[in-house]
PDB file of C-alpha atoms in Angstrom:
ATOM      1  CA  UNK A  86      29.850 -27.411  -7.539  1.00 95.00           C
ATOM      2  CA  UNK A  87      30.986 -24.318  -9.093  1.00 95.00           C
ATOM      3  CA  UNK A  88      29.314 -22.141 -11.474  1.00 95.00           C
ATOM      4  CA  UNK A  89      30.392 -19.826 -14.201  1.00 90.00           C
ATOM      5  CA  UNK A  90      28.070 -17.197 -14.593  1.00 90.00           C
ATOM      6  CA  UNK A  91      28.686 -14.801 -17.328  1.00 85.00           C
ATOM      7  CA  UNK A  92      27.200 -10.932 -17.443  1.00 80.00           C
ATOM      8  CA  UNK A  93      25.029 -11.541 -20.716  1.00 80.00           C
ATOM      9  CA  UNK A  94      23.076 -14.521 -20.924  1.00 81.00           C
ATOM     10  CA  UNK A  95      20.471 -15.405 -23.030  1.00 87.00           C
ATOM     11  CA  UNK A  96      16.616 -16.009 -21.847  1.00 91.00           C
ATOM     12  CA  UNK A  97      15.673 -19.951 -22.639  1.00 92.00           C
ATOM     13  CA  UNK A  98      12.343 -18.540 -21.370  1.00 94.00           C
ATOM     14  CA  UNK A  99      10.016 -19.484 -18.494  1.00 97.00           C
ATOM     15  CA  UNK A 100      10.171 -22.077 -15.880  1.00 96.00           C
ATOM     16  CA  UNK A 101       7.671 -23.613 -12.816  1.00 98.00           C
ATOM     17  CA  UNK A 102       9.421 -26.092 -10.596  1.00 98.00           C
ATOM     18  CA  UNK A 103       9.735 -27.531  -6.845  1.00 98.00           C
ATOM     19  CA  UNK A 104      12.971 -26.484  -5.599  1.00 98.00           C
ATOM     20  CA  UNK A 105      14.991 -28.692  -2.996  1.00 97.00           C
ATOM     21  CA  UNK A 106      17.534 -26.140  -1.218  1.00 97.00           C
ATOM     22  CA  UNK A 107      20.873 -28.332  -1.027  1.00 97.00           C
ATOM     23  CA  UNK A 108      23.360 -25.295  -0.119  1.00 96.00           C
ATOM     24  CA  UNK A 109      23.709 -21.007  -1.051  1.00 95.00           C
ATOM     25  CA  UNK A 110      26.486 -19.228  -1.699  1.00 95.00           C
ATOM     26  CA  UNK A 111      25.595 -15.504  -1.535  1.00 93.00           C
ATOM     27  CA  UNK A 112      22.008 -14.222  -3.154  1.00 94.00           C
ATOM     28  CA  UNK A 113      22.033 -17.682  -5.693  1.00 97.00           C
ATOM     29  CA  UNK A 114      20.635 -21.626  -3.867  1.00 97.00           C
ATOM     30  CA  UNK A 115      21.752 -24.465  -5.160  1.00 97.00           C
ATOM     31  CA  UNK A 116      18.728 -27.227  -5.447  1.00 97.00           C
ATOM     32  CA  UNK A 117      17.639 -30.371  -6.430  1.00 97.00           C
ATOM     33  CA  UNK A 118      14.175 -31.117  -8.797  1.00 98.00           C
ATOM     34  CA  UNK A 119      12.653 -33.625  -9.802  1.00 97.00           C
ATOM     35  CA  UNK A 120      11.261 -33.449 -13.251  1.00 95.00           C
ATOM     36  CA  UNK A 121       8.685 -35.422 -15.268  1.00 95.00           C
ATOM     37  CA  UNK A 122      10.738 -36.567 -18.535  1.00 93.00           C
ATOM     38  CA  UNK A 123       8.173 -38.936 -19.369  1.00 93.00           C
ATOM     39  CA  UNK A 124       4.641 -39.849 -17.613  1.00 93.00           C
ATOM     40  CA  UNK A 125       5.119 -40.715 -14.099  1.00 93.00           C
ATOM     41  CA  UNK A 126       9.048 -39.957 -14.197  1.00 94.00           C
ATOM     42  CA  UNK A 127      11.070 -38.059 -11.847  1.00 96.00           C
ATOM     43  CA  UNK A 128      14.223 -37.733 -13.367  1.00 97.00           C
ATOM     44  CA  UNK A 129      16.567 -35.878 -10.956  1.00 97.00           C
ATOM     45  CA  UNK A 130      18.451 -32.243 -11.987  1.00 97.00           C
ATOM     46  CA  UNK A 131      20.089 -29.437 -10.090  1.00 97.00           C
ATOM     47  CA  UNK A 132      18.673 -25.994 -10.236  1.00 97.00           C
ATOM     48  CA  UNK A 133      20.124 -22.311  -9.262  1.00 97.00           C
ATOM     49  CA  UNK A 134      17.764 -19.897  -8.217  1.00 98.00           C
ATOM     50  CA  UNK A 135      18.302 -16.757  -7.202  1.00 96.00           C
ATOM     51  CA  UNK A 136      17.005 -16.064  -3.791  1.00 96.00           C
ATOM     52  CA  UNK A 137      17.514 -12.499  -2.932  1.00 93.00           C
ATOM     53  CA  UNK A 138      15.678 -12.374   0.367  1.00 93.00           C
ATOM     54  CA  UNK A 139      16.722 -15.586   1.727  1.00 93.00           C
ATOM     55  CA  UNK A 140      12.936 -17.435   1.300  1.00 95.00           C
ATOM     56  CA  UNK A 141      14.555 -20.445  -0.190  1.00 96.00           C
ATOM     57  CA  UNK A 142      15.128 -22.405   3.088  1.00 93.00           C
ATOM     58  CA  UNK A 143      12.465 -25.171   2.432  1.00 96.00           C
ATOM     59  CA  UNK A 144      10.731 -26.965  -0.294  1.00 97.00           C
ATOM     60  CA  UNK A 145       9.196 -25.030  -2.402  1.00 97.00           C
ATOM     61  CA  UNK A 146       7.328 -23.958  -5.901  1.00 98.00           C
ATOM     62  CA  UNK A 147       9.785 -21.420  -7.883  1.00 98.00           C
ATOM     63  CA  UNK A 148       8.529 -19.984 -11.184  1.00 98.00           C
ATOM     64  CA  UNK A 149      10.697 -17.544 -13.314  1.00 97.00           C
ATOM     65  CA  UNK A 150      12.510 -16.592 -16.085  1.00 97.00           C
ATOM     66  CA  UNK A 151      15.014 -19.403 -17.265  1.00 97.00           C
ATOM     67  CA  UNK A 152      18.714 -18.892 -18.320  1.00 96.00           C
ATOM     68  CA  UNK A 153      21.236 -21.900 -18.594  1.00 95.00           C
ATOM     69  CA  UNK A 154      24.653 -21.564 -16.745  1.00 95.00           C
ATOM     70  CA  UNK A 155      27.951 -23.705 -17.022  1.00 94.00           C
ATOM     71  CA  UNK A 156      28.616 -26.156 -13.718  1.00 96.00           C
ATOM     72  CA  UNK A 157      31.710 -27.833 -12.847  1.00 96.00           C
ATOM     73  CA  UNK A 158      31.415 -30.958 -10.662  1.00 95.00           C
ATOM     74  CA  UNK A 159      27.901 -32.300 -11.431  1.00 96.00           C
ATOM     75  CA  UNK A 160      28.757 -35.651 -11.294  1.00 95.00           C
ATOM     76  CA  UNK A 161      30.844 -35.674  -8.451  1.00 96.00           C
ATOM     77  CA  UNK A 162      28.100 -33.936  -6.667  1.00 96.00           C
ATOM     78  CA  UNK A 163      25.280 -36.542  -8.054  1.00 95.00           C
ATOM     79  CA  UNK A 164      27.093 -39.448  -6.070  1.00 95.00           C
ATOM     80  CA  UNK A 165      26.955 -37.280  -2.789  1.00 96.00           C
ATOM     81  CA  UNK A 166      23.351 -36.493  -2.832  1.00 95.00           C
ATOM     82  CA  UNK A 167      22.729 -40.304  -4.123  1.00 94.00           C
ATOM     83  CA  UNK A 168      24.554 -41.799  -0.960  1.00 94.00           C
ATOM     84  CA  UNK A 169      21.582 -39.451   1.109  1.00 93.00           C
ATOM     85  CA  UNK A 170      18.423 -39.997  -1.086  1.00 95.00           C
ATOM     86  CA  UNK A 171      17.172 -42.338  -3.694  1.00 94.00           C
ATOM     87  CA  UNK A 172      17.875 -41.252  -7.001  1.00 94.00           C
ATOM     88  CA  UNK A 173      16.723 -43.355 -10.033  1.00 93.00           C
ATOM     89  CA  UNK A 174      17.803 -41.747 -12.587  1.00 94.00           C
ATOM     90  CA  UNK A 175      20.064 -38.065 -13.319  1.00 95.00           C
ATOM     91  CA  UNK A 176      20.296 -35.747 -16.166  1.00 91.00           C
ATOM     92  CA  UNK A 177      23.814 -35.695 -16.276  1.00 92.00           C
ATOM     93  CA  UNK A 178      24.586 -32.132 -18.113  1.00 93.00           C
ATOM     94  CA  UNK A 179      27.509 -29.233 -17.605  1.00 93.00           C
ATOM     95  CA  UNK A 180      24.570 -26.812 -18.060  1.00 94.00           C
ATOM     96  CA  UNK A 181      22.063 -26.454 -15.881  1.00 95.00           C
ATOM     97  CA  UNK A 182      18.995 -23.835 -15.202  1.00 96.00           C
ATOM     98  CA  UNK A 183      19.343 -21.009 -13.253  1.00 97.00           C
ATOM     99  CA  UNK A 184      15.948 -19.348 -12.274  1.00 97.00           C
ATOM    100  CA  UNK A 185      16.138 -15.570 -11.772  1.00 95.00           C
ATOM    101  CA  UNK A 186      13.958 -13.461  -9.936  1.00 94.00           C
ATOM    102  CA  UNK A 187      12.105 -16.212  -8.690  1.00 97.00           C
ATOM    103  CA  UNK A 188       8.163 -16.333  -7.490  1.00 97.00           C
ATOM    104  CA  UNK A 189       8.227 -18.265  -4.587  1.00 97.00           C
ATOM    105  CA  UNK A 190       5.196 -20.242  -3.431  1.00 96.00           C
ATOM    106  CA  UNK A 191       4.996 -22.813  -0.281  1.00 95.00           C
ATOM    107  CA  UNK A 192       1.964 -24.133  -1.631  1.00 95.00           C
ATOM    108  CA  UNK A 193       2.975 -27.581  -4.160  1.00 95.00           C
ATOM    109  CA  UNK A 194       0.665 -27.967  -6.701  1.00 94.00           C
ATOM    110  CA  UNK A 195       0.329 -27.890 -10.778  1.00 93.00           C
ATOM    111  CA  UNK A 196       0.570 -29.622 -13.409  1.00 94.00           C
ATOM    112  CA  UNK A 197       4.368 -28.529 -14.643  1.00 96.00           C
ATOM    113  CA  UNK A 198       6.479 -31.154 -15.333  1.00 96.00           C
ATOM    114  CA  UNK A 199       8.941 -29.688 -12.565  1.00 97.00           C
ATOM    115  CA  UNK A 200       5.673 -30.145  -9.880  1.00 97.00           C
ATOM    116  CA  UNK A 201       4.900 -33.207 -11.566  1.00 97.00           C
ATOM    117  CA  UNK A 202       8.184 -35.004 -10.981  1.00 97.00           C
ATOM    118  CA  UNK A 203       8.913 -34.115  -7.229  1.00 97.00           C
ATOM    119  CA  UNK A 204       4.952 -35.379  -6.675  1.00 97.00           C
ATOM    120  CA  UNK A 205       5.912 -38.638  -8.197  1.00 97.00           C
ATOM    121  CA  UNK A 206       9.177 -38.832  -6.046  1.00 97.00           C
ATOM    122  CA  UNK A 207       7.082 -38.451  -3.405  1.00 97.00           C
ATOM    123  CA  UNK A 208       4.392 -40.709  -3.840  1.00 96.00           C
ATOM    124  CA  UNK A 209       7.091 -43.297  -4.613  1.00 96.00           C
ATOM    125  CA  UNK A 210       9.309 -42.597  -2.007  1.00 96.00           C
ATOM    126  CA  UNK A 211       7.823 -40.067   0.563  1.00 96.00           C
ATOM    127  CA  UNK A 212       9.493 -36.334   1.385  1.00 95.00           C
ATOM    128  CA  UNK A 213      13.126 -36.226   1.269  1.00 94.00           C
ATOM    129  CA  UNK A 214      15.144 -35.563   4.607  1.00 93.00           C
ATOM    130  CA  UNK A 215      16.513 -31.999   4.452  1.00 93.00           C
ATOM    131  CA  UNK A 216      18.067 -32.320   7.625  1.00 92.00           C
ATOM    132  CA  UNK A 217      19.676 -34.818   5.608  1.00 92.00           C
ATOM    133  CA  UNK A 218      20.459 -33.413   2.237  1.00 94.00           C
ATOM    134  CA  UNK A 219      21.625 -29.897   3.502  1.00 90.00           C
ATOM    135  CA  UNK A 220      25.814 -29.588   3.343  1.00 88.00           C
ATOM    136  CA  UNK A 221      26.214 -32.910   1.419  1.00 95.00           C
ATOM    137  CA  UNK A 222      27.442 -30.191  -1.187  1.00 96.00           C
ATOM    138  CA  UNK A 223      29.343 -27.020  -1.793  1.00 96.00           C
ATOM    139  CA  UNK A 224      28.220 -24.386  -4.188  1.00 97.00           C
ATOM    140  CA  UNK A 225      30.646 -21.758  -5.643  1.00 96.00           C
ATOM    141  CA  UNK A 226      29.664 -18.677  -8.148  1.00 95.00           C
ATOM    142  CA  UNK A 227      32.079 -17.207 -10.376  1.00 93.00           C
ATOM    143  CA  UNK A 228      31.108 -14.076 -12.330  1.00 86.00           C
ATOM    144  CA  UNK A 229      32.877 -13.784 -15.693  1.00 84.00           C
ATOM    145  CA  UNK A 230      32.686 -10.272 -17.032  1.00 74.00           C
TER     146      UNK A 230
END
């Protein structure tokens, strides 16, 4: 996947959500979330955070501000992770979040609909395999000035 981030972007505000590191490239991880799009959903989406200090190696809670970046490759990428874990359903978008200066928590719990939709993946389906999931994809950042 490669993304296009540009020097000025503008904040589409806050966001709480369980990250699943797929691959890094540099200080930004590329991850996978499930998110509640309707009661008991768990609609898959990828995720950029920015991980500075190299916490992001594991499942966990991410909560920060909330900017939306171009991706190239999303689909092809979606049939990769698909062939490795079950995926119902995929928002299927060219712009996806990208969390920046992340709080990082190990602890997964709350009611946000990014908590809420990994919980139901995992109820449904148990804890993905990272062991599995981890260089099933690429991630490339381009800076645009």
């Amino acid at each position: 996947m490669l993304i296009k981030l540009k020097s000025l972007a503008k904040l589409a505000g806050k966001e709480r959500l369980v990250l699943i590191p797929l691959s890094e490239s540099g200080r930004f991880v590329l991850g996978l979330n499930f998110f509640e799009d309707v009661e008991g959903g768990r609609e898959a989406r990828f995720v950029i955070a920015e991980d500075r200090y190299g916490e992001l190696n594991d499942v966990k809670v991410i909560e920060g501000d909330k900017v939306l970046v171009r991706a190239e490759g999303v689909r092809e990428d979606v049939d990769k992770i698909s062939r490795s874990i079950k995926i119902e359903k995929f928002r299927y978008t060219n712009w996806i979040p990208l969390i920046l200066s992340p709080q990082i928590s190990s602890k997964i719990e709350g009611l946000d609909r990014g908590v809420l939709g990994y919980i139901n993946y995992v109820e449904r389906y148990g804890k993905p395999d990272l062991n599995k999931l981890r260089g099933v994809v690429t991630l490339s950042v381009e800076e645009i000035l």
